[in-house]
PDB file of N, CA, C and O in Angstrom:
ATOM      1  N   THR A   1       1.037  -1.674  -0.066  1.00  0.00           N
ATOM      2  CA  THR A   1      -0.568   0.007  -0.118  1.00  0.00           C
ATOM      3  C   THR A   1       1.221   0.834  -0.514  1.00  0.00           C
ATOM      4  O   THR A   1       1.147   1.431   1.207  1.00  0.00           O
ATOM      5  N   GLN A   2       0.398   1.721  -0.581  1.00  0.00           N
ATOM      6  CA  GLN A   2       1.184   3.781  -0.405  1.00  0.00           C
ATOM      7  C   GLN A   2       0.547   4.810  -0.331  1.00  0.00           C
ATOM      8  O   GLN A   2      -0.787   4.379  -0.318  1.00  0.00           O
ATOM      9  N   ILE A   3       1.313   6.224   0.227  1.00  0.00           N
ATOM     10  CA  ILE A   3       0.720   7.404   0.864  1.00  0.00           C
ATOM     11  C   ILE A   3       1.243   8.277   0.042  1.00  0.00           C
ATOM     12  O   ILE A   3       2.465   7.380   0.250  1.00  0.00           O
ATOM     13  N   GLY A   4       0.489   8.465  -1.186  1.00  0.00           N
ATOM     14  CA  GLY A   4       1.494   9.090  -1.982  1.00  0.00           C
ATOM     15  C   GLY A   4       2.962   8.208  -2.271  1.00  0.00           C
ATOM     16  O   GLY A   4       3.107   7.537  -3.680  1.00  0.00           O
ATOM     17  N   ASP A   5       3.231   8.826  -2.699  1.00  0.00           N
ATOM     18  CA  ASP A   5       5.260   8.276  -2.935  1.00  0.00           C
ATOM     19  C   ASP A   5       5.226   7.744  -1.636  1.00  0.00           C
ATOM     20  O   ASP A   5       6.713   6.634  -2.559  1.00  0.00           O
ATOM     21  N   TYR A   6       4.627   7.324  -1.008  1.00  0.00           N
ATOM     22  CA  TYR A   6       5.567   6.610   0.680  1.00  0.00           C
ATOM     23  C   TYR A   6       5.319   5.497   0.146  1.00  0.00           C
ATOM     24  O   TYR A   6       4.382   5.530  -0.086  1.00  0.00           O
ATOM     25  N   LYS A   7       5.840   4.098   0.488  1.00  0.00           N
ATOM     26  CA  LYS A   7       4.702   2.512   0.194  1.00  0.00           C
ATOM     27  C   LYS A   7       5.784   2.226   1.993  1.00  0.00           C
ATOM     28  O   LYS A   7       6.372   1.881   2.049  1.00  0.00           O
ATOM     29  N   THR A   8       4.837   2.274   3.137  1.00  0.00           N
ATOM     30  CA  THR A   8       4.446   2.941   3.985  1.00  0.00           C
ATOM     31  C   THR A   8       3.431   1.336   4.745  1.00  0.00           C
ATOM     32  O   THR A   8       4.503   0.267   5.613  1.00  0.00           O
ATOM     33  N   LEU A   9       3.464   0.832   3.703  1.00  0.00           N
ATOM     34  CA  LEU A   9       2.687  -1.599   3.865  1.00  0.00           C
ATOM     35  C   LEU A   9       3.478  -2.566   2.688  1.00  0.00           C
ATOM     36  O   LEU A   9       2.023  -2.398   1.904  1.00  0.00           O
ATOM     37  N   PRO A  10       4.758  -2.268   1.872  1.00  0.00           N
ATOM     38  CA  PRO A  10       4.640  -2.907   0.409  1.00  0.00           C
ATOM     39  C   PRO A  10       4.577  -4.143   0.692  1.00  0.00           C
ATOM     40  O   PRO A  10       3.888  -5.160   0.434  1.00  0.00           O
ATOM     41  N   HIS A  11       4.285  -4.601   1.778  1.00  0.00           N
ATOM     42  CA  HIS A  11       3.326  -6.967   2.355  1.00  0.00           C
ATOM     43  C   HIS A  11       2.222  -6.628   2.494  1.00  0.00           C
ATOM     44  O   HIS A  11       1.829  -7.098   2.125  1.00  0.00           O
ATOM     45  N   ALA A  12       1.295  -5.561   2.146  1.00  0.00           N
ATOM     46  CA  ALA A  12       0.165  -6.070   2.304  1.00  0.00           C
ATOM     47  C   ALA A  12      -1.031  -6.300   0.471  1.00  0.00           C
ATOM     48  O   ALA A  12      -0.089  -5.858   0.132  1.00  0.00           O
ATOM     49  N   THR A  13      -2.056  -6.417   0.697  1.00  0.00           N
ATOM     50  CA  THR A  13      -2.303  -6.824  -0.484  1.00  0.00           C
ATOM     51  C   THR A  13      -3.869  -6.827   0.126  1.00  0.00           C
ATOM     52  O   THR A  13      -4.464  -7.046   1.543  1.00  0.00           O
ATOM     53  N   ILE A  14      -4.746  -6.041  -0.899  1.00  0.00           N
ATOM     54  CA  ILE A  14      -6.111  -6.397  -0.717  1.00  0.00           C
ATOM     55  C   ILE A  14      -7.227  -7.313  -0.716  1.00  0.00           C
ATOM     56  O   ILE A  14      -8.213  -8.098  -0.696  1.00  0.00           O
ATOM     57  N   TRP A  15      -6.346  -8.756  -1.316  1.00  0.00           N
ATOM     58  CA  TRP A  15      -6.782 -10.164  -0.946  1.00  0.00           C
ATOM     59  C   TRP A  15      -7.082 -10.619  -0.525  1.00  0.00           C
ATOM     60  O   TRP A  15      -7.717 -12.105  -0.716  1.00  0.00           O
ATOM     61  N   GLY A  16      -5.983 -10.567   0.387  1.00  0.00           N
ATOM     62  CA  GLY A  16      -6.170 -11.608   1.787  1.00  0.00           C
ATOM     63  C   GLY A  16      -7.912 -11.108   2.499  1.00  0.00           C
ATOM     64  O   GLY A  16      -7.526 -10.154   2.676  1.00  0.00           O
ATOM     65  N   GLU A  17      -7.122 -11.534   3.974  1.00  0.00           N
ATOM     66  CA  GLU A  17      -8.423 -11.544   4.539  1.00  0.00           C
ATOM     67  C   GLU A  17      -7.376 -11.145   5.869  1.00  0.00           C
ATOM     68  O   GLU A  17      -8.427 -10.693   7.251  1.00  0.00           O
ATOM     69  N   GLU A  18      -6.083 -10.592   5.878  1.00  0.00           N
ATOM     70  CA  GLU A  18      -5.291 -10.122   7.323  1.00  0.00           C
ATOM     71  C   GLU A  18      -5.286  -8.943   7.540  1.00  0.00           C
ATOM     72  O   GLU A  18      -5.202  -8.453   6.283  1.00  0.00           O
ATOM     73  N   LEU A  19      -4.904  -8.321   8.338  1.00  0.00           N
ATOM     74  CA  LEU A  19      -4.732  -6.785   8.226  1.00  0.00           C
ATOM     75  C   LEU A  19      -2.978  -6.155   7.648  1.00  0.00           C
ATOM     76  O   LEU A  19      -2.191  -7.448   8.790  1.00  0.00           O
ATOM     77  N   ALA A  20      -2.229  -6.682   7.372  1.00  0.00           N
ATOM     78  CA  ALA A  20      -0.793  -5.871   6.472  1.00  0.00           C
ATOM     79  C   ALA A  20      -0.820  -4.319   8.589  1.00  0.00           C
ATOM     80  O   ALA A  20      -1.098  -4.163   8.335  1.00  0.00           O
ATOM     81  N   TYR A  21       0.244  -4.384   9.116  1.00  0.00           N
ATOM     82  CA  TYR A  21       0.766  -4.080   9.919  1.00  0.00           C
ATOM     83  C   TYR A  21       1.980  -3.302   9.870  1.00  0.00           C
ATOM     84  O   TYR A  21       3.857  -4.501   9.770  1.00  0.00           O
ATOM     85  N   THR A  22       2.600  -2.276  10.242  1.00  0.00           N
ATOM     86  CA  THR A  22       3.922  -1.660  10.319  1.00  0.00           C
ATOM     87  C   THR A  22       4.153  -1.425  11.702  1.00  0.00           C
ATOM     88  O   THR A  22       2.895  -0.129  11.917  1.00  0.00           O
ATOM     89  N   ILE A  23       4.841  -1.878  12.426  1.00  0.00           N
ATOM     90  CA  ILE A  23       5.430  -1.645  13.706  1.00  0.00           C
ATOM     91  C   ILE A  23       6.484  -0.867  14.141  1.00  0.00           C
ATOM     92  O   ILE A  23       7.263  -0.875  14.035  1.00  0.00           O
ATOM     93  N   ALA A  24       6.770   0.846  14.680  1.00  0.00           N
ATOM     94  CA  ALA A  24       7.923   1.069  14.505  1.00  0.00           C
ATOM     95  C   ALA A  24       8.264   1.842  15.871  1.00  0.00           C
ATOM     96  O   ALA A  24       6.929   2.571  16.607  1.00  0.00           O
ATOM     97  N   ILE A  25       9.417   1.463  17.018  1.00  0.00           N
ATOM     98  CA  ILE A  25       8.783   1.200  18.475  1.00  0.00           C
ATOM     99  C   ILE A  25      10.230   1.198  18.675  1.00  0.00           C
ATOM    100  O   ILE A  25      11.868   1.633  18.284  1.00  0.00           O
ATOM    101  N   GLY A  26      10.258   3.198  20.065  1.00  0.00           N
ATOM    102  CA  GLY A  26      11.199   3.371  20.363  1.00  0.00           C
ATOM    103  C   GLY A  26      12.167   4.328  19.047  1.00  0.00           C
ATOM    104  O   GLY A  26      13.427   4.706  20.440  1.00  0.00           O
ATOM    105  N   PHE A  27      11.158   5.003  18.386  1.00  0.00           N
ATOM    106  CA  PHE A  27      12.679   5.914  17.357  1.00  0.00           C
ATOM    107  C   PHE A  27      12.120   7.635  18.363  1.00  0.00           C
ATOM    108  O   PHE A  27      10.598   7.159  18.588  1.00  0.00           O
ATOM    109  N   SER A  28      12.749   8.438  18.531  1.00  0.00           N
ATOM    110  CA  SER A  28      12.694   9.967  18.778  1.00  0.00           C
ATOM    111  C   SER A  28      11.688  10.798  17.749  1.00  0.00           C
ATOM    112  O   SER A  28      12.184  10.280  15.845  1.00  0.00           O
ATOM    113  N   LYS A  29      11.109  11.373  16.700  1.00  0.00           N
ATOM    114  CA  LYS A  29      10.646  12.165  15.595  1.00  0.00           C
ATOM    115  C   LYS A  29      12.014  12.579  14.635  1.00  0.00           C
ATOM    116  O   LYS A  29      11.666  12.426  13.409  1.00  0.00           O
ATOM    117  N   TRP A  30      13.544  12.748  15.409  1.00  0.00           N
ATOM    118  CA  TRP A  30      14.481  13.255  13.986  1.00  0.00           C
ATOM    119  C   TRP A  30      14.727  11.745  13.718  1.00  0.00           C
ATOM    120  O   TRP A  30      14.749  11.754  12.169  1.00  0.00           O
ATOM    121  N   GLN A  31      14.667  10.393  14.381  1.00  0.00           N
ATOM    122  CA  GLN A  31      15.234   9.569  13.525  1.00  0.00           C
ATOM    123  C   GLN A  31      13.860   9.112  12.359  1.00  0.00           C
ATOM    124  O   GLN A  31      14.423   8.301  11.682  1.00  0.00           O
ATOM    125  N   MET A  32      12.479   8.960  12.987  1.00  0.00           N
ATOM    126  CA  MET A  32      11.314   8.880  12.663  1.00  0.00           C
ATOM    127  C   MET A  32      11.660   9.891  10.636  1.00  0.00           C
ATOM    128  O   MET A  32      11.753   8.847  10.031  1.00  0.00           O
ATOM    129  N   ILE A  33      12.264  11.062  11.442  1.00  0.00           N
ATOM    130  CA  ILE A  33      12.050  11.353   9.359  1.00  0.00           C
ATOM    131  C   ILE A  33      13.626  11.328   9.279  1.00  0.00           C
ATOM    132  O   ILE A  33      13.987  11.590   7.969  1.00  0.00           O
ATOM    133  N   ARG A  34      15.093  10.631   9.440  1.00  0.00           N
ATOM    134  CA  ARG A  34      15.733  10.335   8.909  1.00  0.00           C
ATOM    135  C   ARG A  34      15.750   9.459   8.469  1.00  0.00           C
ATOM    136  O   ARG A  34      15.867   8.719   6.865  1.00  0.00           O
ATOM    137  N   LEU A  35      13.858   8.199   8.326  1.00  0.00           N
ATOM    138  CA  LEU A  35      13.917   7.364   8.060  1.00  0.00           C
ATOM    139  C   LEU A  35      13.552   7.188   6.937  1.00  0.00           C
ATOM    140  O   LEU A  35      12.598   6.149   5.993  1.00  0.00           O
ATOM    141  N   MET A  36      12.552   8.643   6.607  1.00  0.00           N
ATOM    142  CA  MET A  36      11.785   9.308   5.622  1.00  0.00           C
ATOM    143  C   MET A  36      12.268   8.357   4.546  1.00  0.00           C
ATOM    144  O   MET A  36      11.570   8.492   3.159  1.00  0.00           O
ATOM    145  N   GLY A  37      13.593   8.549   3.940  1.00  0.00           N
ATOM    146  CA  GLY A  37      14.220   8.306   2.317  1.00  0.00           C
ATOM    147  C   GLY A  37      13.273   6.378   2.195  1.00  0.00           C
ATOM    148  O   GLY A  37      13.875   6.279   1.510  1.00  0.00           O
ATOM    149  N   THR A  38      13.780   6.212   3.647  1.00  0.00           N
ATOM    150  CA  THR A  38      14.323   4.747   3.720  1.00  0.00           C
ATOM    151  C   THR A  38      12.319   4.134   3.266  1.00  0.00           C
ATOM    152  O   THR A  38      12.032   3.529   2.617  1.00  0.00           O
ATOM    153  N   LEU A  39      11.877   4.105   4.145  1.00  0.00           N
ATOM    154  CA  LEU A  39      10.205   4.697   3.527  1.00  0.00           C
ATOM    155  C   LEU A  39       9.423   5.099   2.621  1.00  0.00           C
ATOM    156  O   LEU A  39       8.946   3.830   1.924  1.00  0.00           O
ATOM    157  N   LYS A  40      10.426   5.349   2.018  1.00  0.00           N
ATOM    158  CA  LYS A  40       9.813   5.972   0.754  1.00  0.00           C
ATOM    159  C   LYS A  40       9.919   5.426  -0.598  1.00  0.00           C
ATOM    160  O   LYS A  40       9.441   4.863  -1.086  1.00  0.00           O
ATOM    161  N   LYS A  41      11.112   4.136  -0.130  1.00  0.00           N
ATOM    162  CA  LYS A  41      11.647   3.245  -1.146  1.00  0.00           C
ATOM    163  C   LYS A  41      11.096   1.586  -0.973  1.00  0.00           C
ATOM    164  O   LYS A  41      11.456   0.994  -1.202  1.00  0.00           O
ATOM    165  N   GLY A  42      10.408   1.519   0.121  1.00  0.00           N
ATOM    166  CA  GLY A  42       9.387   0.537   0.987  1.00  0.00           C
ATOM    167  C   GLY A  42      10.844  -0.328   0.869  1.00  0.00           C
ATOM    168  O   GLY A  42      10.422  -1.475   1.171  1.00  0.00           O
ATOM    169  N   LYS A  43      12.180   0.160   1.298  1.00  0.00           N
ATOM    170  CA  LYS A  43      13.004  -0.852   2.637  1.00  0.00           C
ATOM    171  C   LYS A  43      12.286  -1.176   3.286  1.00  0.00           C
ATOM    172  O   LYS A  43      13.284  -1.440   4.506  1.00  0.00           O
ATOM    173  N   HIS A  44      12.078  -0.651   4.597  1.00  0.00           N
ATOM    174  CA  HIS A  44      11.662  -0.141   5.420  1.00  0.00           C
ATOM    175  C   HIS A  44      11.509  -1.885   6.739  1.00  0.00           C
ATOM    176  O   HIS A  44      12.107  -2.887   7.356  1.00  0.00           O
ATOM    177  N   THR A  45      10.833  -2.877   5.730  1.00  0.00           N
ATOM    178  CA  THR A  45      11.862  -4.406   4.697  1.00  0.00           C
ATOM    179  C   THR A  45      12.063  -5.390   5.906  1.00  0.00           C
ATOM    180  O   THR A  45      12.625  -5.709   6.124  1.00  0.00           O
ATOM    181  N   GLU A  46      13.562  -4.262   5.071  1.00  0.00           N
ATOM    182  CA  GLU A  46      14.581  -5.063   6.164  1.00  0.00           C
ATOM    183  C   GLU A  46      14.510  -4.806   7.563  1.00  0.00           C
ATOM    184  O   GLU A  46      14.070  -4.171   8.139  1.00  0.00           O
ATOM    185  N   GLU A  47      15.749  -5.728   7.724  1.00  0.00           N
ATOM    186  CA  GLU A  47      16.028  -5.604   8.993  1.00  0.00           C
ATOM    187  C   GLU A  47      15.986  -3.887   9.888  1.00  0.00           C
ATOM    188  O   GLU A  47      17.279  -3.923  10.016  1.00  0.00           O
ATOM    189  N   ILE A  48      15.912  -3.748  11.087  1.00  0.00           N
ATOM    190  CA  ILE A  48      15.924  -2.136  10.741  1.00  0.00           C
ATOM    191  C   ILE A  48      15.318  -3.106  12.107  1.00  0.00           C
ATOM    192  O   ILE A  48      14.335  -3.111  12.559  1.00  0.00           O
ATOM    193  N   GLU A  49      16.456  -2.564  13.827  1.00  0.00           N
ATOM    194  CA  GLU A  49      15.752  -2.771  14.436  1.00  0.00           C
ATOM    195  C   GLU A  49      14.311  -2.183  14.847  1.00  0.00           C
ATOM    196  O   GLU A  49      14.921  -0.779  14.753  1.00  0.00           O
ATOM    197  N   GLY A  50      13.567  -2.249  15.490  1.00  0.00           N
ATOM    198  CA  GLY A  50      12.724  -1.450  16.502  1.00  0.00           C
ATOM    199  C   GLY A  50      11.472  -1.399  15.022  1.00  0.00           C
ATOM    200  O   GLY A  50      10.202  -1.041  15.260  1.00  0.00           O
ATOM    201  N   ILE A  51      11.547  -1.653  13.855  1.00  0.00           N
ATOM    202  CA  ILE A  51      10.652  -1.828  13.242  1.00  0.00           C
ATOM    203  C   ILE A  51       9.648  -3.269  12.600  1.00  0.00           C
ATOM    204  O   ILE A  51      10.852  -3.796  13.087  1.00  0.00           O
ATOM    205  N   TYR A  52       8.396  -3.539  12.574  1.00  0.00           N
ATOM    206  CA  TYR A  52       8.179  -5.027  12.663  1.00  0.00           C
ATOM    207  C   TYR A  52       6.849  -4.995  11.769  1.00  0.00           C
ATOM    208  O   TYR A  52       6.495  -3.458  11.862  1.00  0.00           O
ATOM    209  N   MET A  53       6.254  -5.584  10.857  1.00  0.00           N
ATOM    210  CA  MET A  53       5.553  -5.878  10.601  1.00  0.00           C
ATOM    211  C   MET A  53       5.382  -7.399  10.204  1.00  0.00           C
ATOM    212  O   MET A  53       6.075  -8.666  10.324  1.00  0.00           O
ATOM    213  N   GLY A  54       3.764  -8.082   9.439  1.00  0.00           N
ATOM    214  CA  GLY A  54       2.757  -8.527   9.931  1.00  0.00           C
ATOM    215  C   GLY A  54       2.528  -8.392   8.982  1.00  0.00           C
ATOM    216  O   GLY A  54       1.358  -7.876   8.859  1.00  0.00           O
ATOM    217  N   HIS A  55       1.818  -9.231   9.639  1.00  0.00           N
ATOM    218  CA  HIS A  55      -0.901  -9.404   9.028  1.00  0.00           C
ATOM    219  C   HIS A  55      -1.560 -10.701  10.844  1.00  0.00           C
ATOM    220  O   HIS A  55      -0.708 -11.098  11.305  1.00  0.00           O
ATOM    221  N   ALA A  56      -2.394  -9.633  10.504  1.00  0.00           N
ATOM    222  CA  ALA A  56      -2.781  -9.972  11.852  1.00  0.00           C
ATOM    223  C   ALA A  56      -4.812 -10.001  11.268  1.00  0.00           C
ATOM    224  O   ALA A  56      -4.729  -9.744  11.302  1.00  0.00           O
ATOM    225  N   GLN A  57      -5.248 -10.693  11.723  1.00  0.00           N
ATOM    226  CA  GLN A  57      -6.633 -11.043  12.704  1.00  0.00           C
ATOM    227  C   GLN A  57      -6.980  -9.930  13.067  1.00  0.00           C
ATOM    228  O   GLN A  57      -8.317  -8.716  12.689  1.00  0.00           O
ATOM    229  N   ARG A  58      -6.504  -9.919  14.399  1.00  0.00           N
ATOM    230  CA  ARG A  58      -6.892  -8.345  15.206  1.00  0.00           C
ATOM    231  C   ARG A  58      -6.188  -8.687  15.397  1.00  0.00           C
ATOM    232  O   ARG A  58      -4.554  -9.302  16.170  1.00  0.00           O
ATOM    233  N   ILE A  59      -5.151  -6.798  16.003  1.00  0.00           N
ATOM    234  CA  ILE A  59      -4.052  -6.078  17.009  1.00  0.00           C
ATOM    235  C   ILE A  59      -5.189  -5.631  18.012  1.00  0.00           C
ATOM    236  O   ILE A  59      -5.660  -4.914  18.194  1.00  0.00           O
ATOM    237  N   GLN A  60      -4.747  -5.489  19.164  1.00  0.00           N
ATOM    238  CA  GLN A  60      -5.078  -4.969  20.185  1.00  0.00           C
ATOM    239  C   GLN A  60      -4.095  -4.657  20.659  1.00  0.00           C
ATOM    240  O   GLN A  60      -2.612  -4.468  20.877  1.00  0.00           O
ATOM    241  N   ILE A  61      -3.737  -3.068  21.525  1.00  0.00           N
ATOM    242  CA  ILE A  61      -3.236  -1.722  21.490  1.00  0.00           C
ATOM    243  C   ILE A  61      -3.169  -1.804  22.949  1.00  0.00           C
ATOM    244  O   ILE A  61      -4.217  -1.161  23.793  1.00  0.00           O
ATOM    245  N   LYS A  62      -2.472  -1.438  24.222  1.00  0.00           N
ATOM    246  CA  LYS A  62      -2.739  -1.718  25.212  1.00  0.00           C
ATOM    247  C   LYS A  62      -1.211  -0.795  25.500  1.00  0.00           C
ATOM    248  O   LYS A  62      -0.306  -0.380  24.849  1.00  0.00           O
ATOM    249  N   ALA A  63      -2.420   0.396  26.721  1.00  0.00           N
ATOM    250  CA  ALA A  63      -0.218   1.422  27.071  1.00  0.00           C
ATOM    251  C   ALA A  63      -1.256   2.542  28.315  1.00  0.00           C
ATOM    252  O   ALA A  63      -1.453   2.390  28.635  1.00  0.00           O
ATOM    253  N   ASP A  64       0.796   2.032  29.036  1.00  0.00           N
ATOM    254  CA  ASP A  64      -0.122   2.459  30.748  1.00  0.00           C
ATOM    255  C   ASP A  64       1.048   3.968  30.512  1.00  0.00           C
ATOM    256  O   ASP A  64      -0.661   4.852  30.381  1.00  0.00           O
ATOM    257  N   GLU A  65       1.149   4.619  29.256  1.00  0.00           N
ATOM    258  CA  GLU A  65       0.789   6.127  28.999  1.00  0.00           C
ATOM    259  C   GLU A  65       0.041   6.758  27.193  1.00  0.00           C
ATOM    260  O   GLU A  65       0.079   5.901  26.556  1.00  0.00           O
ATOM    261  N   PRO A  66      -0.152   7.830  27.444  1.00  0.00           N
ATOM    262  CA  PRO A  66      -1.016   8.072  25.720  1.00  0.00           C
ATOM    263  C   PRO A  66       0.190   7.702  24.661  1.00  0.00           C
ATOM    264  O   PRO A  66       1.685   8.010  25.132  1.00  0.00           O
ATOM    265  N   MET A  67       0.007   7.938  23.571  1.00  0.00           N
ATOM    266  CA  MET A  67       0.683   7.667  22.753  1.00  0.00           C
ATOM    267  C   MET A  67       0.843   7.511  21.251  1.00  0.00           C
ATOM    268  O   MET A  67      -0.510   7.703  21.194  1.00  0.00           O
ATOM    269  N   ILE A  68       0.791   7.803  20.912  1.00  0.00           N
ATOM    270  CA  ILE A  68       0.827   8.261  18.429  1.00  0.00           C
ATOM    271  C   ILE A  68       0.337   7.293  17.508  1.00  0.00           C
ATOM    272  O   ILE A  68       0.716   6.376  18.015  1.00  0.00           O
ATOM    273  N   PHE A  69      -0.589   6.789  17.133  1.00  0.00           N
ATOM    274  CA  PHE A  69      -0.434   5.876  16.128  1.00  0.00           C
ATOM    275  C   PHE A  69      -1.589   5.756  15.745  1.00  0.00           C
ATOM    276  O   PHE A  69      -2.447   7.250  15.183  1.00  0.00           O
ATOM    277  N   GLU A  70      -1.262   5.550  13.133  1.00  0.00           N
ATOM    278  CA  GLU A  70      -2.148   6.091  12.752  1.00  0.00           C
ATOM    279  C   GLU A  70      -2.593   4.831  12.379  1.00  0.00           C
ATOM    280  O   GLU A  70      -2.156   3.429  12.579  1.00  0.00           O
ATOM    281  N   VAL A  71      -4.394   4.325  12.309  1.00  0.00           N
ATOM    282  CA  VAL A  71      -4.737   3.943  11.776  1.00  0.00           C
ATOM    283  C   VAL A  71      -5.664   4.639  10.080  1.00  0.00           C
ATOM    284  O   VAL A  71      -5.554   5.048  10.204  1.00  0.00           O
ATOM    285  N   ASP A  72      -5.019   3.009   9.288  1.00  0.00           N
ATOM    286  CA  ASP A  72      -6.189   3.484   7.414  1.00  0.00           C
ATOM    287  C   ASP A  72      -6.701   2.185   7.750  1.00  0.00           C
ATOM    288  O   ASP A  72      -5.815   1.968   6.837  1.00  0.00           O
ATOM    289  N   GLY A  73      -7.746   2.620   6.586  1.00  0.00           N
ATOM    290  CA  GLY A  73      -8.463   1.779   5.385  1.00  0.00           C
ATOM    291  C   GLY A  73      -9.792   1.045   6.190  1.00  0.00           C
ATOM    292  O   GLY A  73      -9.997   1.262   7.085  1.00  0.00           O
TER     293      GLY A  73
END
């Protein structure tokens, strides 16, 4: 899936029954900005510590503190 020119979920498909997800944990705002080139190319699927991708039928999010996340679709 793409947002503009960014390949945010290169492993997603409209044909499956599961939700494709990408989770980035432990990155500062500046580190996320530095990853934008990698994100644009869809290369964040490679082994980058703190980025997790996969598929699931259900996702549950629990947090002790407020957090920022984005959901689309």
